[in-house]
PDB file of N, CA and C in Angstrom:
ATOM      1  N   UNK A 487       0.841  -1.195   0.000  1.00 60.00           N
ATOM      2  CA  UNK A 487       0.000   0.000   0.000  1.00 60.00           C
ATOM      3  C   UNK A 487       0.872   1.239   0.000  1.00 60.00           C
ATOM      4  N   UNK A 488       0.150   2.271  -0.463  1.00 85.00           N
ATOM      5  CA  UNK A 488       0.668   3.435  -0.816  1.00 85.00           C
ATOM      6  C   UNK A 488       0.868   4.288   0.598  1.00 85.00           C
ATOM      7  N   UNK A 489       1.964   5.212   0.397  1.00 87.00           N
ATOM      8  CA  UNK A 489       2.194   6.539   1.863  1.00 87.00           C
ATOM      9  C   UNK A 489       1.194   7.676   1.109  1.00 87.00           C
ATOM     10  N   UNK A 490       0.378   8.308   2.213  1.00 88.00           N
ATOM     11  CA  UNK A 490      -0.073   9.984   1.250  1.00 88.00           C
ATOM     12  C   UNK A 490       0.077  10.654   2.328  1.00 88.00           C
ATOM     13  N   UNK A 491      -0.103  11.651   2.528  1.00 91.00           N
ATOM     14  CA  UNK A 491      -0.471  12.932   3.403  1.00 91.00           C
ATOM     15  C   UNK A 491      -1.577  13.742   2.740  1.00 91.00           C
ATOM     16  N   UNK A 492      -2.603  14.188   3.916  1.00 90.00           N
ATOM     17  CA  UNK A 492      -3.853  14.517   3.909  1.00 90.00           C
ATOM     18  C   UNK A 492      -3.071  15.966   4.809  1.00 90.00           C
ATOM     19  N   UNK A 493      -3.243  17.041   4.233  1.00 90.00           N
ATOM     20  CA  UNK A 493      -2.492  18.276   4.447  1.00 90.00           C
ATOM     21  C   UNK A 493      -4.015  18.880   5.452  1.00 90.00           C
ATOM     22  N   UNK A 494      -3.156  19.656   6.161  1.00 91.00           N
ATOM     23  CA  UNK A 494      -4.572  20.967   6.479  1.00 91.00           C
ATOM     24  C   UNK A 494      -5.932  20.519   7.366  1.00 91.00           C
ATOM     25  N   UNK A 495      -5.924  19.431   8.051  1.00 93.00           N
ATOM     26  CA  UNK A 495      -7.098  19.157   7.939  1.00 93.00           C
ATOM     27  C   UNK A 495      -7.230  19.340   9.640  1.00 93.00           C
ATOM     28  N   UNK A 496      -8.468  19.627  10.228  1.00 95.00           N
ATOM     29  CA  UNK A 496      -9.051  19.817  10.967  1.00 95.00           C
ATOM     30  C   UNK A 496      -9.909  19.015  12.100  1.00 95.00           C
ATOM     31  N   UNK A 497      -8.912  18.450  12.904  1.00 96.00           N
ATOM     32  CA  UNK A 497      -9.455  17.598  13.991  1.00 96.00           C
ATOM     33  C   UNK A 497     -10.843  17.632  15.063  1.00 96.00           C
ATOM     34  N   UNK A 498     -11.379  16.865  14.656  1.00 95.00           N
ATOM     35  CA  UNK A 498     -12.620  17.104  15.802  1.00 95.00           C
ATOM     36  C   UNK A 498     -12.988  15.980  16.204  1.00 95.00           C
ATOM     37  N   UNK A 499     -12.445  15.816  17.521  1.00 94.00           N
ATOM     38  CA  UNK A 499     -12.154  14.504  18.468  1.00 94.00           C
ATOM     39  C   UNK A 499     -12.303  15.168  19.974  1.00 94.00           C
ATOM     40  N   UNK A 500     -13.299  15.373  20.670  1.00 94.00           N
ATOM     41  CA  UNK A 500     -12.789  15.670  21.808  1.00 94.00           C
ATOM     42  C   UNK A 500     -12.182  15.192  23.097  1.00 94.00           C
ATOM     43  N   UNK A 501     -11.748  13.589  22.536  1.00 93.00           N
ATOM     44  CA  UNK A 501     -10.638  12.946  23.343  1.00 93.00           C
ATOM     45  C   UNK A 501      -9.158  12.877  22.798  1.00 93.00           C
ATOM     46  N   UNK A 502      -9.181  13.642  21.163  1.00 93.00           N
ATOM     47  CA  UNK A 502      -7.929  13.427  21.105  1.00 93.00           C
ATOM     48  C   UNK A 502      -7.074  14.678  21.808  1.00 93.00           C
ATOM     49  N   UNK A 503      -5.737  14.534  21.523  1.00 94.00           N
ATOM     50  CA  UNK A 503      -4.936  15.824  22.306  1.00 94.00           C
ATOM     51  C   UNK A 503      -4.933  16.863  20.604  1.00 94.00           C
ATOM     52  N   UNK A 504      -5.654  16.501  19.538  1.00 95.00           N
ATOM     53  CA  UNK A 504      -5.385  17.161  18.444  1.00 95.00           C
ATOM     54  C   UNK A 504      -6.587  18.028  18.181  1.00 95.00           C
ATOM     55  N   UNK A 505      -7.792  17.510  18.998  1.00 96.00           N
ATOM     56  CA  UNK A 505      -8.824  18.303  19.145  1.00 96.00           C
ATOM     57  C   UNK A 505      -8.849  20.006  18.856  1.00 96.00           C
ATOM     58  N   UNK A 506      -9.625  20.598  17.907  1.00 95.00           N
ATOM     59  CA  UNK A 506     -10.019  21.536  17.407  1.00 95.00           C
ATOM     60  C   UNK A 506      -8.536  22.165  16.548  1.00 95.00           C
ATOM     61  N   UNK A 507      -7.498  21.614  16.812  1.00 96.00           N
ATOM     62  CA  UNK A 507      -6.036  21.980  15.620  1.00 96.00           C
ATOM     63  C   UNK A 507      -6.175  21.756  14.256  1.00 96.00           C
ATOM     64  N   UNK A 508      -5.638  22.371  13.266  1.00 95.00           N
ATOM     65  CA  UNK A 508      -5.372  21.474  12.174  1.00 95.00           C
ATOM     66  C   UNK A 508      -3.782  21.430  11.864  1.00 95.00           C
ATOM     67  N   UNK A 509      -4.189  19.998  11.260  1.00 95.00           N
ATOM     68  CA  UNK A 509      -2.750  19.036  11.329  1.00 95.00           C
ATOM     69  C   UNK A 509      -2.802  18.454   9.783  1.00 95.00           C
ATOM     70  N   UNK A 510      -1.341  17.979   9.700  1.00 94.00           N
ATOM     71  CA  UNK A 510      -1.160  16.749   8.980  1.00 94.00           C
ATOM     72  C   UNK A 510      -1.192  15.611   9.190  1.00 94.00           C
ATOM     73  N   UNK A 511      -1.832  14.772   8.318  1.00 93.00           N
ATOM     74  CA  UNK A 511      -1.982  13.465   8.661  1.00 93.00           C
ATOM     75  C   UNK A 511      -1.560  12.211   7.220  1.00 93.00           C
ATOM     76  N   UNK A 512      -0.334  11.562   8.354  1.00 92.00           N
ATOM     77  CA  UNK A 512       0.248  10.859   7.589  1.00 92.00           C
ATOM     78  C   UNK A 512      -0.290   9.331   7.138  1.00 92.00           C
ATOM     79  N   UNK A 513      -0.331   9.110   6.276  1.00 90.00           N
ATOM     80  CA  UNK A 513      -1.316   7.149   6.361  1.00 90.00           C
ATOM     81  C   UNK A 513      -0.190   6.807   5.423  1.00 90.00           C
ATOM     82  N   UNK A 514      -0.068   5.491   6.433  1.00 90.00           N
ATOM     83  CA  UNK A 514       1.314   4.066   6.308  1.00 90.00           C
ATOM     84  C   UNK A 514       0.134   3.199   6.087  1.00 90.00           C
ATOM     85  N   UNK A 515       0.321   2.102   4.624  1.00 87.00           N
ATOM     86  CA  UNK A 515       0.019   0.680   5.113  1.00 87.00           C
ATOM     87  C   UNK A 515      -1.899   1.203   5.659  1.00 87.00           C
ATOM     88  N   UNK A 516      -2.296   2.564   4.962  1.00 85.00           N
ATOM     89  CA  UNK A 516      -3.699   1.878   5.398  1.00 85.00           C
ATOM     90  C   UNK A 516      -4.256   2.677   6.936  1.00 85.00           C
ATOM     91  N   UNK A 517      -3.196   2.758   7.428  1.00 89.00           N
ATOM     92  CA  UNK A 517      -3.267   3.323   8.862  1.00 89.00           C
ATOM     93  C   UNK A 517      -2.844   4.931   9.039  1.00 89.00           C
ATOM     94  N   UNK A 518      -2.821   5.464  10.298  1.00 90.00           N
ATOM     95  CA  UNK A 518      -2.522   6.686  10.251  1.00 90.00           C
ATOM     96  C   UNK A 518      -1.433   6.708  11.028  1.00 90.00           C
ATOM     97  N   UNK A 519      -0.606   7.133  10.740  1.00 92.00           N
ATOM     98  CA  UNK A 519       1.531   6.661  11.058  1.00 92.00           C
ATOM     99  C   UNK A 519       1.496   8.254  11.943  1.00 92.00           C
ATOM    100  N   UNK A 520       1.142   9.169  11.730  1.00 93.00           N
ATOM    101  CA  UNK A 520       1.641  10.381  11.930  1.00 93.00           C
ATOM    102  C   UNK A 520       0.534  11.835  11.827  1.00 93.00           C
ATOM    103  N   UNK A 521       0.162  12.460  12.806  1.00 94.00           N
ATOM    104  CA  UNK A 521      -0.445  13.260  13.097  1.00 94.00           C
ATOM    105  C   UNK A 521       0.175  14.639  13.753  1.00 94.00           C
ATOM    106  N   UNK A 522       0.416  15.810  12.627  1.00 93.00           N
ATOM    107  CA  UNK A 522       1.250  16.673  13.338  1.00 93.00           C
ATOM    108  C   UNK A 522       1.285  17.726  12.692  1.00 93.00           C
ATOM    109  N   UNK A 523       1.314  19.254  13.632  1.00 92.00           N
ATOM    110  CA  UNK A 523       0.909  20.723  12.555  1.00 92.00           C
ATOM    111  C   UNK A 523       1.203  20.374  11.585  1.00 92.00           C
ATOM    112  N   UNK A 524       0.535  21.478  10.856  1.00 88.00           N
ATOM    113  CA  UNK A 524       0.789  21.509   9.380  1.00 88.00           C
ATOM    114  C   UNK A 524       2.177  22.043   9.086  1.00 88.00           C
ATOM    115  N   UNK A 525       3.028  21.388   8.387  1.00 84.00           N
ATOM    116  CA  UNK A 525       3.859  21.310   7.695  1.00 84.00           C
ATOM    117  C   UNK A 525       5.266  20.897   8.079  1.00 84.00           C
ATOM    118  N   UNK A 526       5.099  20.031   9.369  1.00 87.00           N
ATOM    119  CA  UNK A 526       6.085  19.298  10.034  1.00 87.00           C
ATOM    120  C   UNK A 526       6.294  17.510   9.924  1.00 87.00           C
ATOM    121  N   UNK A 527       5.886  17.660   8.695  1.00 85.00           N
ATOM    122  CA  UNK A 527       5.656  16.153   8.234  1.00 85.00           C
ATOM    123  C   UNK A 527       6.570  16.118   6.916  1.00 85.00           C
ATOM    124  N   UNK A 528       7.344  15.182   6.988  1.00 80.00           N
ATOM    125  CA  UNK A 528       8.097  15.318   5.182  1.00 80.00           C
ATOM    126  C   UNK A 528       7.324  14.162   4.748  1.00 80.00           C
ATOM    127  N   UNK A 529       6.835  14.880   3.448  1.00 75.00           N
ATOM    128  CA  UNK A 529       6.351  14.115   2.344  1.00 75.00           C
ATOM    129  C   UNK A 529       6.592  12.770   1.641  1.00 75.00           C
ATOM    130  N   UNK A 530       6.484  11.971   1.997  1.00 75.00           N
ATOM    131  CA  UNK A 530       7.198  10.740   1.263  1.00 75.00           C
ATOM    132  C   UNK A 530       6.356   9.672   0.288  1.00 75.00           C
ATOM    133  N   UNK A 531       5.031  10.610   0.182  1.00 72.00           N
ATOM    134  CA  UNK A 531       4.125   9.984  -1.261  1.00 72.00           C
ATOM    135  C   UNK A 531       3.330  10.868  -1.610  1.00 72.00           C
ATOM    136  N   UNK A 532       2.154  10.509  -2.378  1.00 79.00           N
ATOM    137  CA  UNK A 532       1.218  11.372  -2.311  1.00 79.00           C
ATOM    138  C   UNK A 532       0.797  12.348  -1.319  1.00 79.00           C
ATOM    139  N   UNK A 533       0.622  13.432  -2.040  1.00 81.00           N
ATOM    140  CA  UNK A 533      -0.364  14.129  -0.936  1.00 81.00           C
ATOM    141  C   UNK A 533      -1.653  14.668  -1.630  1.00 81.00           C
ATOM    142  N   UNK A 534      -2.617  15.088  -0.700  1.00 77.00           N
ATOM    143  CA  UNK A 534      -3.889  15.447  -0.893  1.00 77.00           C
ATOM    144  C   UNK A 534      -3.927  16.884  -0.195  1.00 77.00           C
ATOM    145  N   UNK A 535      -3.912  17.956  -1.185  1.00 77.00           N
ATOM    146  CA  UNK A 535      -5.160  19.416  -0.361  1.00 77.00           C
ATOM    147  C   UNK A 535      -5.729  20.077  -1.418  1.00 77.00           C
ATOM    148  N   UNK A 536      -6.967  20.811  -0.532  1.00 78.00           N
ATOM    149  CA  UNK A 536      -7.685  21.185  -1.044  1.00 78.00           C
ATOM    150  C   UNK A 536      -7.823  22.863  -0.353  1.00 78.00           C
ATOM    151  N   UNK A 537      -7.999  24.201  -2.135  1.00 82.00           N
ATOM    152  CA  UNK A 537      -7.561  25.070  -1.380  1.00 82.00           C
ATOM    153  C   UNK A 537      -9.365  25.719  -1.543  1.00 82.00           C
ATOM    154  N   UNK A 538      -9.250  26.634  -0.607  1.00 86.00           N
ATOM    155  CA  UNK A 538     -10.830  27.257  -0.469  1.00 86.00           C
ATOM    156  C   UNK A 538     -11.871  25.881   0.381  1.00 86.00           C
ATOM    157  N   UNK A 539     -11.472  24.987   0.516  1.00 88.00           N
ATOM    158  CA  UNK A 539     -12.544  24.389   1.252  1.00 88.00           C
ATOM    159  C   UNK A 539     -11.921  23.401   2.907  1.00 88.00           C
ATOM    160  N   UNK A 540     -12.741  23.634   3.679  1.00 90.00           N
ATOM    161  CA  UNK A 540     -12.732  23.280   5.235  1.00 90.00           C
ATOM    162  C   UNK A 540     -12.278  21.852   4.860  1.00 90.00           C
ATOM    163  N   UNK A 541     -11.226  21.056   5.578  1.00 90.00           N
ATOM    164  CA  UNK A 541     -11.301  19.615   5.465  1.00 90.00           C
ATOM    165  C   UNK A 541     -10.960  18.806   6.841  1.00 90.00           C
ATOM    166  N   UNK A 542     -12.137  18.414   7.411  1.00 92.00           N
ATOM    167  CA  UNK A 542     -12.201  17.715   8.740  1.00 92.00           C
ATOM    168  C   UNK A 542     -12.218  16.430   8.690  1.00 92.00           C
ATOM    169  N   UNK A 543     -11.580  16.011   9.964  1.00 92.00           N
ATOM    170  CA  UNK A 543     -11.400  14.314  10.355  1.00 92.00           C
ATOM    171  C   UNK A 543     -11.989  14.099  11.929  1.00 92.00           C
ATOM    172  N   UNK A 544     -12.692  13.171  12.058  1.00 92.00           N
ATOM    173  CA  UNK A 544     -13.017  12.507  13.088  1.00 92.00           C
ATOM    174  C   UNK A 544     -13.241  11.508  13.293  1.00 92.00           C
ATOM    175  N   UNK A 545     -13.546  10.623  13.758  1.00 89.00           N
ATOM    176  CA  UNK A 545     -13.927   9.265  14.332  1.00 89.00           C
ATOM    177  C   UNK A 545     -15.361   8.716  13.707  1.00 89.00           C
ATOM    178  N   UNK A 546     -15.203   7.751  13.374  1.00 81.00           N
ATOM    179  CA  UNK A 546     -16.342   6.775  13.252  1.00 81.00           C
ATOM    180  C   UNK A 546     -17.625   7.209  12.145  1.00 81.00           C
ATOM    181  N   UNK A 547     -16.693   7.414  11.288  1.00 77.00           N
ATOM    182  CA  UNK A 547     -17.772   8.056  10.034  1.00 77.00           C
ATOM    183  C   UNK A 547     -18.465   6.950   9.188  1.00 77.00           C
ATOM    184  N   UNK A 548     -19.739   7.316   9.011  1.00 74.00           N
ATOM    185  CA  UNK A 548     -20.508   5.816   8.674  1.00 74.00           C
ATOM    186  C   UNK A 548     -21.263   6.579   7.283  1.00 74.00           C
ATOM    187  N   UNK A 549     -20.688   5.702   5.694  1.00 72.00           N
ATOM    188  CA  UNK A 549     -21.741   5.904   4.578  1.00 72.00           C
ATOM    189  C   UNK A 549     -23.104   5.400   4.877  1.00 72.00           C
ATOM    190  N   UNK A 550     -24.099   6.405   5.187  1.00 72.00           N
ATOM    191  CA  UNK A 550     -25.128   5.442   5.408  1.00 72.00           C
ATOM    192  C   UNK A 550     -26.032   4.919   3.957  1.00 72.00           C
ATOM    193  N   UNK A 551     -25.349   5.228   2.324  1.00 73.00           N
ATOM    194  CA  UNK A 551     -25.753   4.568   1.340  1.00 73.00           C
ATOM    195  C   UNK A 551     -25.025   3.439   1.122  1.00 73.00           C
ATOM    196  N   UNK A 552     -24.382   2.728   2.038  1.00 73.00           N
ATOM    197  CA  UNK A 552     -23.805   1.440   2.015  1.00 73.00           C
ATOM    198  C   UNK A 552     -24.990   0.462   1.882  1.00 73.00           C
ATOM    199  N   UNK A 553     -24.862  -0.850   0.344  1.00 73.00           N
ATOM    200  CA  UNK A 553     -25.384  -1.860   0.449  1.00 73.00           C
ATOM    201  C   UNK A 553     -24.979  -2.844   0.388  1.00 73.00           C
ATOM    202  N   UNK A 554     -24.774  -3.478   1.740  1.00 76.00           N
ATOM    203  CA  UNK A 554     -23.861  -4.858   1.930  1.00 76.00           C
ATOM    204  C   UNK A 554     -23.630  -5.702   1.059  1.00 76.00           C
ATOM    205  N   UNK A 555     -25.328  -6.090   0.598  1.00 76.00           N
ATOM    206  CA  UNK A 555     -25.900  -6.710  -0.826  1.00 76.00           C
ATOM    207  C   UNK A 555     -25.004  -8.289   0.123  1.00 76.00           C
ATOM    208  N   UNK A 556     -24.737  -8.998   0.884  1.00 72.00           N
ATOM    209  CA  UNK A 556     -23.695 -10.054   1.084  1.00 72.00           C
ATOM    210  C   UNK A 556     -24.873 -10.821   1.930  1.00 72.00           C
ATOM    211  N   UNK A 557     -25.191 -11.999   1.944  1.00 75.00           N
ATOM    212  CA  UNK A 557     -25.495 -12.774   1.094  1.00 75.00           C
ATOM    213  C   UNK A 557     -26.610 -12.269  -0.172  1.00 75.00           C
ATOM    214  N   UNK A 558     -26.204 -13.009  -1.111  1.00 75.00           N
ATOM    215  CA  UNK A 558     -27.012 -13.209  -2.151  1.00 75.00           C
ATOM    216  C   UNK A 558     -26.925 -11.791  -3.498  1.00 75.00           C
ATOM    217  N   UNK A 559     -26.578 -10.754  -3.335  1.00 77.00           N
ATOM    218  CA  UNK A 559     -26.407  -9.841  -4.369  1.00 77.00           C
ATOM    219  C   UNK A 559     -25.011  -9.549  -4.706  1.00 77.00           C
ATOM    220  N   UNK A 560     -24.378 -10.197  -4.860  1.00 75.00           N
ATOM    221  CA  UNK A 560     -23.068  -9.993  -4.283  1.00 75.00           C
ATOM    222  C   UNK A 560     -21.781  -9.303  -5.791  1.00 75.00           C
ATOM    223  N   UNK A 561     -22.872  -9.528  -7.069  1.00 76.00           N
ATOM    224  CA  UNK A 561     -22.828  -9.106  -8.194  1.00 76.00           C
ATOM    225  C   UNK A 561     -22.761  -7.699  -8.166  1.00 76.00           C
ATOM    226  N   UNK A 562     -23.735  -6.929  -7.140  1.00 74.00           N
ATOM    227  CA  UNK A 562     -24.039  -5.892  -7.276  1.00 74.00           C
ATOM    228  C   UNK A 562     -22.591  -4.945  -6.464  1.00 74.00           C
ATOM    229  N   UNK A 563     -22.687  -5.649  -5.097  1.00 70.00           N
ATOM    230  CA  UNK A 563     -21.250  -5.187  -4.376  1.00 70.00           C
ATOM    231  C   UNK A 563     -21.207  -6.349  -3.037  1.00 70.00           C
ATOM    232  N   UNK A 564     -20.193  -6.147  -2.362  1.00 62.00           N
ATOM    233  CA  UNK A 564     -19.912  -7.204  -1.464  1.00 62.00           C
ATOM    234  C   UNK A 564     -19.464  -6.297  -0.379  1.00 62.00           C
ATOM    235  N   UNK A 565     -19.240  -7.033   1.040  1.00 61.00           N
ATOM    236  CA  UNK A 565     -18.128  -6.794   1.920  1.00 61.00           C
ATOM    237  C   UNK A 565     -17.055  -6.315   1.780  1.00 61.00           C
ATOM    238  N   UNK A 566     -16.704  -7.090   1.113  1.00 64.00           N
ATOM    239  CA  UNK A 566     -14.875  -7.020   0.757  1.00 64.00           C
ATOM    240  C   UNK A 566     -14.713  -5.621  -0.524  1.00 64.00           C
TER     241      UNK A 566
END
């Protein structure tokens, strides 16, 4: 899997210690390796920003147009 950085973005966690900052956020392998002001992160793949628009992260974000479709539609989309 690929490294990116997600530049600029705006924490809203009120258990994390990153709560209401915006940071960089680094993703290793899928995961998030590194969380830290903006622009104290060296780049070592992709990155992602976006200029003129707000970009927030928090916890436990749910598509609620998800269709499992698993058993039986599975043509349509699956789990996996």
């Amino acid at each position: 899997m690929q490294t990116f950085l997600i530049r600029s973005v705006e924490v809203i966690d009120p258990r994390s210690p990153h709560h209401g900052q915006v940071v960089d956020i680094e993703i290793r392998q899928g995961k998030i390796h590194q969380i830290a002001p903006t622009g104290n992160i060296d780049q070592q793949g992709e990155s992602m920003e976006w200029e003129g628009i707000k970009v927030y992260a928090s916890p436990a974000w749910v598509d609620m147009e998800t269709h499992l479709n698993d058993p039986g539609n599975e043509y349509k989309e699956s789990l996996e």
